[in-house]
Amino acid sequence: MSVEIAASMPMGRASVPARLSGRGTLYRHRRRGAATPAHARAVPLSPPSPYTRHMSVEFKERKLPNGLTIIAETDPGTHSAAAGFFVRTGARDEPTELMGVSHFLEHMMFKGTREISADELNRRFDDMGARHNAYTSGEVTCFYAQTLPEKADDALSLLGRMMRPALREEDFNTEKQVILEEIAMYRDNPFWVLYEEALERYFAPHGLGHRVLGTDETITALTRDQMADYFNNRYAPDNMVLSLAGNIDFDHACDIAQSVCGDWPATGVSRNTETPATNAETFEIKDDTVHRGYLIGLAPAPAGEDERRYAAMVLAQLLGGDGNSRLHWALIEKGIAEEAQAGYDPHEGCGVFMVYAGGEPERLGTIKGIIEDEINNLADNATETDLERIRNRVATMATLGGERPGDRMQRIGRQYTALRLYRSLEEELERINAVTLDDIRDLAAAMSPMPTLIGTLRP
């Protein structure tokens, strides 16, 4: 897996393997209330192409009096429209005792408003043919809808109304059981167990180590009033971005937003973005129910606001981004490991390089040694051919993602929520194109020796 266009640069889960992307962003199926790991679509960015230069995209921006920022990439040539509310809140913003409240609250947003029941809410979206959903990550919670252009006004209006939920006690108690079932379900996934444990140990006690789902203890103890207080504080217009893309009348959309959202009160809420201290350690989890061995390694990387993030994306791709990566040839192709990937996860204030592998338990030591060798040697043996290969591969995928309004809405929404700036897809691709071999070598040298935290799970 590589850079997500659906929630991409600069603050998406850049170059995070499909296995590794699960914790950072949890999808909630609106019917069943189930979160599943990984984005539905992960697409890398790359150099600009003739296609991107000829897209009829225009960026627009406006701020309502209450602080709600509205941004858009309008394109009258597309045949769909997308809208999403991006709330600058996630697991990192939760007090430890409320761990999991962001994801739980995301579920509750689909339970209806004081005027609209949950069934009516879903029926209205379905009647207009909308694709609507939500997800929670460590740093953002997003609620979105995609429709035909003629239904865009109705979808935006309904989405805005959904953002002021009733938070009924009865719904809260029912949904709490759903969340606890989710937590139990993920305990049966050995990779998930190892991944959550690794991030918690690496960042502790910082909120970036919080488990997005929470724990049995925090969810059981959570009250409806605590959730309501969290909502009232963080779901404020000055802590949100409304992102639009596609065939949309921007001025009219702003009028709708003012009508639906204009009376939401600002709170002045902020986030601590200081670089967290990280922990170096080695740990092992024993689980008699598994038959394979798993290994994960974490190391410091450029923050999401650091311009070196583009080089970090390329480095992660080179090391373990696809079937032609260094880890693939060194481990999978030789039959030493069944899975081997690398990733880069940018956050506000910090970033993380990750390596992951799975195979026979007795081979974990060998796998660890080979990963260490590949990382240590990368600074010396990366070539211009490697760099060009990655550029060529990601160019096509980025261009395809650039024509989908839903993906563009996600890209600019995540970008603006984190950095309060806009860069077009072409500008992002130009920065990827500007990455040099020296940039890659410098980051590779900083990453070696072996990542600072190593975790294994075995029978």
CSV table of C-alpha atoms in Angstrom, one decimal:
chain,number,residue,atom,x,y,z
A,1,MET,CA,0.0,0.0,0.0
A,2,SER,CA,1.1,3.5,-0.6
A,3,VAL,CA,-0.1,7.1,-0.3
A,4,GLU,CA,-3.8,7.5,0.1
A,5,ILE,CA,-5.5,9.9,-2.3
A,6,ALA,CA,-8.7,9.3,-0.5
A,7,ALA,CA,-7.1,10.8,2.6
A,8,SER,CA,-3.8,11.7,1.2
A,9,MET,CA,-0.9,14.1,1.3
A,10,PRO,CA,0.3,15.7,3.3
A,11,MET,CA,-1.4,14.3,6.3
A,12,GLY,CA,-2.9,11.0,5.2
A,13,ARG,CA,-1.3,7.7,6.1
A,14,ALA,CA,1.4,8.1,3.5
A,15,SER,CA,3.0,4.9,2.2
A,16,VAL,CA,1.5,2.9,5.0
A,17,PRO,CA,1.1,-0.8,4.1
A,18,ALA,CA,-2.4,-2.1,3.9
A,19,ARG,CA,-1.8,-4.1,7.1
A,20,LEU,CA,-0.4,-1.0,8.8
A,21,SER,CA,-3.1,1.4,7.7
A,22,GLY,CA,-5.9,-0.2,9.8
A,23,ARG,CA,-5.2,1.6,13.1
A,24,GLY,CA,-4.9,5.0,11.7
A,25,THR,CA,-8.2,5.2,9.9
A,26,LEU,CA,-11.2,3.2,10.9
A,27,TYR,CA,-14.1,3.0,8.5
A,28,ARG,CA,-17.6,2.7,10.0
A,29,HIS,CA,-20.2,0.9,7.9
A,30,ARG,CA,-23.3,3.1,8.5
A,31,ARG,CA,-25.7,0.1,8.6
A,32,ARG,CA,-24.0,-2.2,11.0
A,33,GLY,CA,-21.7,0.2,12.9
A,34,ALA,CA,-18.6,-1.9,12.2
A,35,ALA,CA,-15.2,-0.4,11.7
A,36,THR,CA,-12.8,-2.1,9.4
A,37,PRO,CA,-9.1,-1.5,8.9
A,38,ALA,CA,-7.7,0.4,5.9
A,39,HIS,CA,-9.0,2.8,3.4
A,40,ALA,CA,-11.1,1.4,0.6
A,41,ARG,CA,-8.6,2.8,-1.8
A,42,ALA,CA,-5.0,3.7,-1.4
A,43,VAL,CA,-3.2,5.5,-4.2
A,44,PRO,CA,0.3,7.1,-4.3
A,45,LEU,CA,1.3,10.5,-5.6
A,46,SER,CA,3.9,11.1,-8.3
A,47,PRO,CA,5.2,13.5,-10.9
A,48,PRO,CA,2.7,15.7,-12.8
A,49,SER,CA,1.3,14.4,-16.0
A,50,PRO,CA,-0.3,16.0,-19.1
A,51,TYR,CA,-3.6,14.8,-17.7
A,52,THR,CA,-3.3,16.8,-14.4
A,53,ARG,CA,-2.2,19.9,-16.3
A,54,HIS,CA,-5.4,19.9,-18.3
A,55,MET,CA,-7.9,19.2,-15.5
A,56,SER,CA,-10.4,22.1,-15.2
A,57,VAL,CA,-10.1,22.4,-11.5
A,58,GLU,CA,-10.4,25.7,-9.6
A,59,PHE,CA,-9.7,26.0,-5.9
A,60,LYS,CA,-12.0,28.2,-3.8
A,61,GLU,CA,-12.1,29.1,-0.1
A,62,ARG,CA,-14.4,30.9,2.3
A,63,LYS,CA,-14.8,31.2,6.0
A,64,LEU,CA,-18.2,31.6,7.7
A,65,PRO,CA,-18.5,34.2,10.6
A,66,ASN,CA,-18.5,31.3,13.1
A,67,GLY,CA,-15.1,30.1,11.9
A,68,LEU,CA,-16.2,27.2,9.7
A,69,THR,CA,-13.7,27.0,6.7
A,70,ILE,CA,-15.2,25.9,3.4
A,71,ILE,CA,-12.8,24.8,0.6
A,72,ALA,CA,-13.5,23.3,-2.8
A,73,GLU,CA,-11.9,22.0,-5.9
A,74,THR,CA,-14.7,22.7,-8.4
A,75,ASP,CA,-14.8,21.1,-11.8
A,76,PRO,CA,-17.9,21.5,-13.9
A,77,GLY,CA,-16.6,18.8,-16.3
A,78,THR,CA,-17.1,16.0,-13.8
A,79,HIS,CA,-20.3,14.0,-13.3
A,80,SER,CA,-20.4,13.7,-9.6
A,81,ALA,CA,-20.0,15.9,-6.5
A,82,ALA,CA,-18.6,15.2,-3.0
A,83,ALA,CA,-18.8,16.9,0.4
A,84,GLY,CA,-17.1,16.1,3.7
A,85,PHE,CA,-16.9,17.6,7.1
A,86,PHE,CA,-13.4,17.1,8.6
A,87,VAL,CA,-13.3,17.5,12.3
A,88,ARG,CA,-9.8,18.1,13.7
A,89,THR,CA,-10.1,15.5,16.4
A,90,GLY,CA,-9.2,11.9,16.9
A,91,ALA,CA,-7.5,9.5,19.3
A,92,ARG,CA,-4.6,11.8,20.0
A,93,ASP,CA,-7.0,14.5,21.4
A,94,GLU,CA,-8.7,12.2,23.9
A,95,PRO,CA,-7.9,12.2,27.6
A,96,THR,CA,-6.6,8.7,28.4
A,97,GLU,CA,-9.7,7.9,30.5
A,98,LEU,CA,-11.9,8.7,27.4
A,99,MET,CA,-9.8,6.7,24.9
A,100,GLY,CA,-12.1,5.6,22.1
A,101,VAL,CA,-14.6,8.4,22.5
A,102,SER,CA,-13.9,9.9,19.0
A,103,HIS,CA,-14.7,6.6,17.2
A,104,PHE,CA,-17.7,5.9,19.5
A,105,LEU,CA,-19.0,9.4,18.8
A,106,GLU,CA,-18.6,8.8,15.0
A,107,HIS,CA,-21.0,5.9,15.4
A,108,MET,CA,-23.5,8.0,17.3
A,109,MET,CA,-23.6,10.7,14.6
A,110,PHE,CA,-25.5,8.2,12.4
A,111,LYS,CA,-28.2,7.7,15.1
A,112,GLY,CA,-30.1,10.8,14.1
A,113,THR,CA,-30.8,14.3,15.2
A,114,ARG,CA,-33.6,15.7,17.4
A,115,GLU,CA,-35.7,16.1,14.3
A,116,ILE,CA,-34.5,13.1,12.1
A,117,SER,CA,-34.4,9.5,13.3
A,118,ALA,CA,-31.6,7.2,12.4
A,119,ASP,CA,-33.8,5.3,9.9
A,120,GLU,CA,-35.0,8.5,8.3
A,121,LEU,CA,-31.5,9.8,8.0
A,122,ASN,CA,-30.2,6.7,6.2
A,123,ARG,CA,-33.4,6.6,4.0
A,124,ARG,CA,-32.9,10.2,2.9
A,125,PHE,CA,-29.3,9.5,1.9
A,126,ASP,CA,-30.4,6.3,0.1
A,127,ASP,CA,-33.3,8.1,-1.7
A,128,MET,CA,-30.9,10.6,-3.3
A,129,GLY,CA,-28.5,7.8,-4.3
A,130,ALA,CA,-25.7,9.1,-2.1
A,131,ARG,CA,-22.7,7.1,-1.0
A,132,HIS,CA,-22.1,8.3,2.6
A,133,ASN,CA,-19.9,7.1,5.3
A,134,ALA,CA,-17.4,8.2,8.0
A,135,TYR,CA,-14.1,7.3,9.5
A,136,THR,CA,-12.0,8.0,12.6
A,137,SER,CA,-8.3,8.2,12.8
A,138,GLY,CA,-5.7,9.3,15.3
A,139,GLU,CA,-6.0,12.9,14.2
A,140,VAL,CA,-9.3,13.5,12.2
A,141,THR,CA,-12.9,12.3,12.0
A,142,CYS,CA,-14.6,12.7,8.7
A,143,PHE,CA,-18.2,12.4,7.5
A,144,TYR,CA,-18.8,12.5,3.8
A,145,ALA,CA,-21.2,12.0,1.0
A,146,GLN,CA,-20.9,11.6,-2.8
A,147,THR,CA,-23.8,12.2,-5.2
A,148,LEU,CA,-24.8,13.2,-8.6
A,149,PRO,CA,-24.5,16.9,-9.1
A,150,GLU,CA,-28.3,17.5,-9.1
A,151,LYS,CA,-28.4,15.9,-5.6
A,152,ALA,CA,-25.4,17.8,-4.2
A,153,ASP,CA,-27.4,20.5,-2.4
A,154,ASP,CA,-29.7,18.0,-0.7
A,155,ALA,CA,-26.7,15.8,0.4
A,156,LEU,CA,-24.8,18.8,1.8
A,157,SER,CA,-27.8,20.0,3.7
A,158,LEU,CA,-28.5,16.6,5.2
A,159,LEU,CA,-24.9,16.0,6.0
A,160,GLY,CA,-24.8,19.3,7.8
A,161,ARG,CA,-27.8,18.4,9.9
A,162,MET,CA,-26.3,15.1,10.7
A,163,MET,CA,-23.4,16.9,12.3
A,164,ARG,CA,-25.6,18.0,15.2
A,165,PRO,CA,-26.7,14.6,16.6
A,166,ALA,CA,-29.3,13.9,19.4
A,167,LEU,CA,-26.9,11.6,21.4
A,168,ARG,CA,-29.8,9.8,23.0
A,169,GLU,CA,-29.0,7.8,26.1
A,170,GLU,CA,-30.8,4.7,24.7
A,171,ASP,CA,-28.8,4.8,21.5
A,172,PHE,CA,-25.6,5.4,23.5
A,173,ASN,CA,-26.2,2.3,25.6
A,174,THR,CA,-27.0,0.2,22.5
A,175,GLU,CA,-24.0,1.4,20.5
A,176,LYS,CA,-21.7,0.8,23.4
A,177,GLN,CA,-22.2,-2.9,23.0
A,178,VAL,CA,-21.4,-2.6,19.3
A,179,ILE,CA,-18.1,-0.9,20.1
A,180,LEU,CA,-17.2,-3.6,22.7
A,181,GLU,CA,-17.9,-6.3,20.1
A,182,GLU,CA,-15.6,-4.5,17.7
A,183,ILE,CA,-12.8,-4.4,20.3
A,184,ALA,CA,-13.3,-8.1,20.9
A,185,MET,CA,-13.3,-8.8,17.1
A,186,TYR,CA,-9.9,-7.0,16.7
A,187,ARG,CA,-8.4,-9.0,19.6
A,188,ASP,CA,-8.8,-12.0,17.3
A,189,ASN,CA,-6.5,-10.3,14.7
A,190,PRO,CA,-2.9,-11.0,15.7
A,191,PHE,CA,-1.5,-8.3,13.5
A,192,TRP,CA,-3.9,-5.7,15.0
A,193,VAL,CA,-2.9,-6.8,18.5
A,194,LEU,CA,0.8,-6.3,17.7
A,195,TYR,CA,0.3,-3.0,15.9
A,196,GLU,CA,-1.7,-1.4,18.6
A,197,GLU,CA,0.7,-2.6,21.3
A,198,ALA,CA,3.7,-1.3,19.3
A,199,LEU,CA,2.2,2.2,18.8
A,200,GLU,CA,1.1,2.4,22.4
A,201,ARG,CA,4.5,1.6,23.7
A,202,TYR,CA,6.3,3.8,21.2
A,203,PHE,CA,4.3,7.0,21.9
A,204,ALA,CA,3.3,6.4,25.6
A,205,PRO,CA,2.1,8.5,27.3
A,206,HIS,CA,1.3,10.8,24.3
A,207,GLY,CA,-2.2,10.6,22.8
A,208,LEU,CA,-0.7,9.3,19.5
A,209,GLY,CA,-0.4,6.0,21.2
A,210,HIS,CA,-4.0,5.9,22.1
A,211,ARG,CA,-6.1,3.0,20.6
A,212,VAL,CA,-8.7,4.4,18.2
A,213,LEU,CA,-11.3,1.9,19.3
A,214,GLY,CA,-10.4,2.4,23.0
A,215,THR,CA,-10.3,-0.4,25.5
A,216,ASP,CA,-12.9,-2.5,27.3
A,217,GLU,CA,-12.3,-0.4,30.4
A,218,THR,CA,-12.5,3.0,28.8
A,219,ILE,CA,-15.6,2.2,26.7
A,220,THR,CA,-17.4,0.5,29.6
A,221,ALA,CA,-16.8,3.5,31.9
A,222,LEU,CA,-17.6,6.2,29.3
A,223,THR,CA,-20.9,8.0,29.9
A,224,ARG,CA,-23.2,9.8,27.5
A,225,ASP,CA,-22.6,13.1,29.3
A,226,GLN,CA,-18.8,12.7,28.9
A,227,MET,CA,-19.3,12.1,25.2
A,228,ALA,CA,-21.6,15.2,24.9
A,229,ASP,CA,-19.0,17.4,26.6
A,230,TYR,CA,-16.3,16.1,24.2
A,231,PHE,CA,-18.7,16.8,21.3
A,232,ASN,CA,-19.5,20.3,22.4
A,233,ASN,CA,-15.9,21.2,22.8
A,234,ARG,CA,-14.3,19.6,19.7
A,235,TYR,CA,-17.1,19.5,17.1
A,236,ALA,CA,-17.0,23.3,16.8
A,237,PRO,CA,-17.0,25.1,13.5
A,238,ASP,CA,-13.6,26.7,14.1
A,239,ASN,CA,-12.2,23.1,14.5
A,240,MET,CA,-13.7,21.8,11.2
A,241,VAL,CA,-13.2,22.1,7.5
A,242,LEU,CA,-16.0,21.5,5.0
A,243,SER,CA,-14.4,20.1,1.9
A,244,LEU,CA,-16.2,20.1,-1.5
A,245,ALA,CA,-15.1,18.7,-4.9
A,246,GLY,CA,-16.5,18.1,-8.3
A,247,ASN,CA,-19.5,19.6,-10.2
A,248,ILE,CA,-20.5,22.0,-7.4
A,249,ASP,CA,-21.8,25.6,-7.4
A,250,PHE,CA,-19.5,26.9,-4.7
A,251,ASP,CA,-21.4,30.1,-3.8
A,252,HIS,CA,-24.6,28.2,-3.5
A,253,ALA,CA,-22.9,25.5,-1.4
A,254,CYS,CA,-21.6,28.3,1.0
A,255,ASP,CA,-25.2,29.6,1.3
A,256,ILE,CA,-26.4,26.2,2.3
A,257,ALA,CA,-23.6,25.8,4.8
A,258,GLN,CA,-24.4,29.2,6.3
A,259,SER,CA,-28.1,28.2,6.6
A,260,VAL,CA,-27.4,24.8,8.2
A,261,CYS,CA,-24.2,25.5,10.1
A,262,GLY,CA,-24.1,29.2,10.7
A,263,ASP,CA,-25.5,29.1,14.3
A,264,TRP,CA,-23.0,26.5,15.5
A,265,PRO,CA,-20.9,28.1,18.3
A,266,ALA,CA,-17.1,28.4,18.1
A,267,THR,CA,-15.1,27.1,21.1
A,268,GLY,CA,-11.5,28.1,20.3
A,269,VAL,CA,-10.4,24.5,20.9
A,270,SER,CA,-6.8,23.7,20.0
A,271,ARG,CA,-4.4,20.7,19.8
A,272,ASN,CA,-1.0,20.1,21.4
A,273,THR,CA,1.3,19.6,18.4
A,274,GLU,CA,4.6,19.5,20.2
A,275,THR,CA,6.8,16.7,19.0
A,276,PRO,CA,6.3,13.8,21.4
A,277,ALA,CA,9.1,11.9,23.0
A,278,THR,CA,9.2,8.3,21.8
A,279,ASN,CA,10.4,5.1,23.4
A,280,ALA,CA,13.0,2.6,22.3
A,281,GLU,CA,12.4,-1.0,23.4
A,282,THR,CA,12.0,-4.6,22.3
A,283,PHE,CA,8.9,-6.6,23.4
A,284,GLU,CA,7.3,-9.9,22.6
A,285,ILE,CA,3.7,-11.1,22.8
A,286,LYS,CA,3.0,-14.8,23.2
A,287,ASP,CA,-0.4,-16.1,21.9
A,288,ASP,CA,-1.1,-19.8,21.8
A,289,THR,CA,-4.0,-19.3,19.4
A,290,VAL,CA,-1.7,-18.2,16.5
A,291,HIS,CA,0.4,-20.3,14.2
A,292,ARG,CA,2.5,-17.6,12.5
A,293,GLY,CA,5.0,-15.1,13.7
A,294,TYR,CA,4.7,-11.4,13.2
A,295,LEU,CA,7.3,-8.6,13.5
A,296,ILE,CA,6.9,-4.8,13.5
A,297,GLY,CA,9.4,-2.0,13.8
A,298,LEU,CA,9.0,1.7,14.4
A,299,ALA,CA,11.4,4.6,13.9
A,300,PRO,CA,11.2,8.4,13.9
A,301,ALA,CA,10.4,10.1,10.6
A,302,PRO,CA,9.6,13.6,9.3
A,303,ALA,CA,6.4,15.2,10.5
A,304,GLY,CA,3.4,15.9,8.3
A,305,GLU,CA,4.3,19.5,8.0
A,306,ASP,CA,8.0,18.8,7.2
A,307,GLU,CA,8.9,19.1,3.5
A,308,ARG,CA,11.0,16.0,3.8
A,309,ARG,CA,7.7,14.0,4.0
A,310,TYR,CA,7.9,13.6,0.2
A,311,ALA,CA,11.3,11.9,0.4
A,312,ALA,CA,9.9,9.8,3.3
A,313,MET,CA,7.1,8.6,1.1
A,314,VAL,CA,9.5,7.6,-1.7
A,315,LEU,CA,11.8,5.9,0.8
A,316,ALA,CA,9.0,3.8,2.2
A,317,GLN,CA,7.9,2.8,-1.3
A,318,LEU,CA,11.5,1.8,-2.2
A,319,LEU,CA,12.0,-0.2,1.0
A,320,GLY,CA,8.6,-2.0,1.1
A,321,GLY,CA,5.9,-0.4,-0.9
A,322,ASP,CA,5.0,-3.0,-3.5
A,323,GLY,CA,5.9,-6.2,-5.2
A,324,ASN,CA,9.2,-4.8,-6.5
A,325,SER,CA,10.5,-3.4,-3.3
A,326,ARG,CA,13.7,-4.3,-1.5
A,327,LEU,CA,11.8,-6.2,1.3
A,328,HIS,CA,9.8,-8.1,-1.3
A,329,TRP,CA,12.9,-9.4,-3.1
A,330,ALA,CA,14.9,-10.1,0.1
A,331,LEU,CA,12.1,-11.8,2.0
A,332,ILE,CA,9.0,-12.8,0.1
A,333,GLU,CA,10.6,-13.8,-3.2
A,334,LYS,CA,13.1,-16.0,-1.4
A,335,GLY,CA,10.4,-17.7,0.6
A,336,ILE,CA,11.7,-16.4,4.0
A,337,ALA,CA,8.6,-14.4,4.8
A,338,GLU,CA,5.0,-14.5,3.7
A,339,GLU,CA,4.5,-10.7,4.1
A,340,ALA,CA,7.0,-7.9,4.2
A,341,GLN,CA,6.1,-4.2,3.8
A,342,ALA,CA,7.2,-0.8,4.9
A,343,GLY,CA,5.4,2.5,5.5
A,344,TYR,CA,5.5,6.1,6.5
A,345,ASP,CA,2.9,7.6,8.7
A,346,PRO,CA,3.0,11.4,9.0
A,347,HIS,CA,1.4,13.2,12.0
A,348,GLU,CA,1.2,16.7,13.2
A,349,GLY,CA,4.5,17.3,15.0
A,350,CYS,CA,6.1,14.0,14.2
A,351,GLY,CA,6.2,11.0,11.8
A,352,VAL,CA,6.8,7.3,12.0
A,353,PHE,CA,8.6,4.8,9.7
A,354,MET,CA,7.2,1.3,10.0
A,355,VAL,CA,8.3,-2.1,8.8
A,356,TYR,CA,6.2,-5.2,9.1
A,357,ALA,CA,6.8,-8.9,8.3
A,358,GLY,CA,5.0,-12.2,8.9
A,359,GLY,CA,6.1,-15.8,8.4
A,360,GLU,CA,7.1,-19.0,10.3
A,361,PRO,CA,7.8,-18.2,13.9
A,362,GLU,CA,11.2,-19.8,13.9
A,363,ARG,CA,12.3,-17.5,11.1
A,364,LEU,CA,11.5,-14.2,12.9
A,365,GLY,CA,15.2,-13.8,13.9
A,366,THR,CA,16.3,-14.3,10.3
A,367,ILE,CA,13.6,-11.9,9.1
A,368,LYS,CA,14.7,-9.2,11.6
A,369,GLY,CA,18.3,-9.5,10.5
A,370,ILE,CA,17.4,-9.2,6.8
A,371,ILE,CA,15.2,-6.2,7.4
A,372,GLU,CA,18.1,-4.6,9.4
A,373,ASP,CA,20.5,-5.2,6.5
A,374,GLU,CA,18.1,-3.8,3.9
A,375,ILE,CA,17.6,-0.6,6.0
A,376,ASN,CA,21.3,-0.2,6.7
A,377,ASN,CA,22.3,-0.7,3.1
A,378,LEU,CA,19.6,1.5,1.6
A,379,ALA,CA,21.6,4.7,2.0
A,380,ASP,CA,24.5,3.2,0.0
A,381,ASN,CA,22.7,1.2,-2.8
A,382,ALA,CA,19.6,3.3,-3.7
A,383,THR,CA,19.9,4.3,-7.4
A,384,GLU,CA,18.4,6.8,-9.8
A,385,THR,CA,16.8,3.8,-11.5
A,386,ASP,CA,15.0,3.1,-8.3
A,387,LEU,CA,13.8,6.6,-8.0
A,388,GLU,CA,12.6,6.8,-11.6
A,389,ARG,CA,10.7,3.4,-11.2
A,390,ILE,CA,8.8,4.7,-8.3
A,391,ARG,CA,7.9,7.9,-10.1
A,392,ASN,CA,6.7,6.1,-13.1
A,393,ARG,CA,4.6,3.7,-11.1
A,394,VAL,CA,2.9,6.3,-8.9
A,395,ALA,CA,2.2,8.7,-11.7
A,396,THR,CA,-0.6,6.7,-13.3
A,397,MET,CA,-2.3,5.9,-10.1
A,398,ALA,CA,-2.2,9.5,-8.9
A,399,THR,CA,-3.6,10.8,-12.1
A,400,LEU,CA,-6.5,8.3,-12.0
A,401,GLY,CA,-7.2,9.4,-8.4
A,402,GLY,CA,-7.2,13.0,-9.4
A,403,GLU,CA,-10.2,12.6,-11.6
A,404,ARG,CA,-12.5,11.3,-8.9
A,405,PRO,CA,-14.2,14.1,-6.9
A,406,GLY,CA,-14.5,11.9,-3.8
A,407,ASP,CA,-10.8,11.4,-3.7
A,408,ARG,CA,-10.0,15.0,-4.3
A,409,MET,CA,-12.4,16.1,-1.6
A,410,GLN,CA,-10.6,13.7,0.8
A,411,ARG,CA,-7.1,14.9,-0.3
A,412,ILE,CA,-7.8,18.6,0.2
A,413,GLY,CA,-9.9,18.1,3.3
A,414,ARG,CA,-7.2,16.2,5.1
A,415,GLN,CA,-4.5,18.5,3.9
A,416,TYR,CA,-6.3,21.7,4.9
A,417,THR,CA,-7.5,20.3,8.3
A,418,ALA,CA,-3.9,19.5,9.3
A,419,LEU,CA,-1.9,22.3,7.7
A,420,ARG,CA,-4.3,25.1,6.9
A,421,LEU,CA,-3.0,25.3,3.4
A,422,TYR,CA,-3.9,24.1,-0.1
A,423,ARG,CA,-1.7,22.5,-2.6
A,424,SER,CA,-3.1,21.3,-5.9
A,425,LEU,CA,-2.5,17.7,-6.9
A,426,GLU,CA,0.0,19.0,-9.6
A,427,GLU,CA,1.9,20.9,-6.9
A,428,GLU,CA,2.1,17.9,-4.7
A,429,LEU,CA,3.3,15.8,-7.6
A,430,GLU,CA,6.0,18.3,-8.5
A,431,ARG,CA,7.3,18.0,-5.0
A,432,ILE,CA,7.5,14.2,-5.4
A,433,ASN,CA,9.3,14.8,-8.7
A,434,ALA,CA,11.8,17.0,-6.9
A,435,VAL,CA,12.9,14.3,-4.5
A,436,THR,CA,16.6,13.6,-5.1
A,437,LEU,CA,18.7,10.5,-4.5
A,438,ASP,CA,20.6,12.5,-1.8
A,439,ASP,CA,17.3,13.1,0.0
A,440,ILE,CA,16.6,9.4,0.0
A,441,ARG,CA,20.0,8.5,1.2
A,442,ASP,CA,20.0,11.1,4.0
A,443,LEU,CA,16.7,9.8,5.3
A,444,ALA,CA,17.8,6.2,5.0
A,445,ALA,CA,20.9,6.9,6.9
A,446,ALA,CA,18.9,8.6,9.7
A,447,MET,CA,16.6,5.6,9.8
A,448,SER,CA,19.4,3.0,10.3
A,449,PRO,CA,20.3,1.1,12.3
A,450,MET,CA,17.2,-1.1,12.9
A,451,PRO,CA,14.0,0.8,14.0
A,452,THR,CA,14.1,2.0,17.6
A,453,LEU,CA,11.1,-0.1,18.7
A,454,ILE,CA,10.8,-3.8,17.7
A,455,GLY,CA,7.8,-6.0,18.6
A,456,THR,CA,7.1,-9.6,17.8
A,457,LEU,CA,4.1,-11.8,18.3
A,458,ARG,CA,4.5,-15.6,18.2
A,459,PRO,CA,2.8,-18.8,19.4
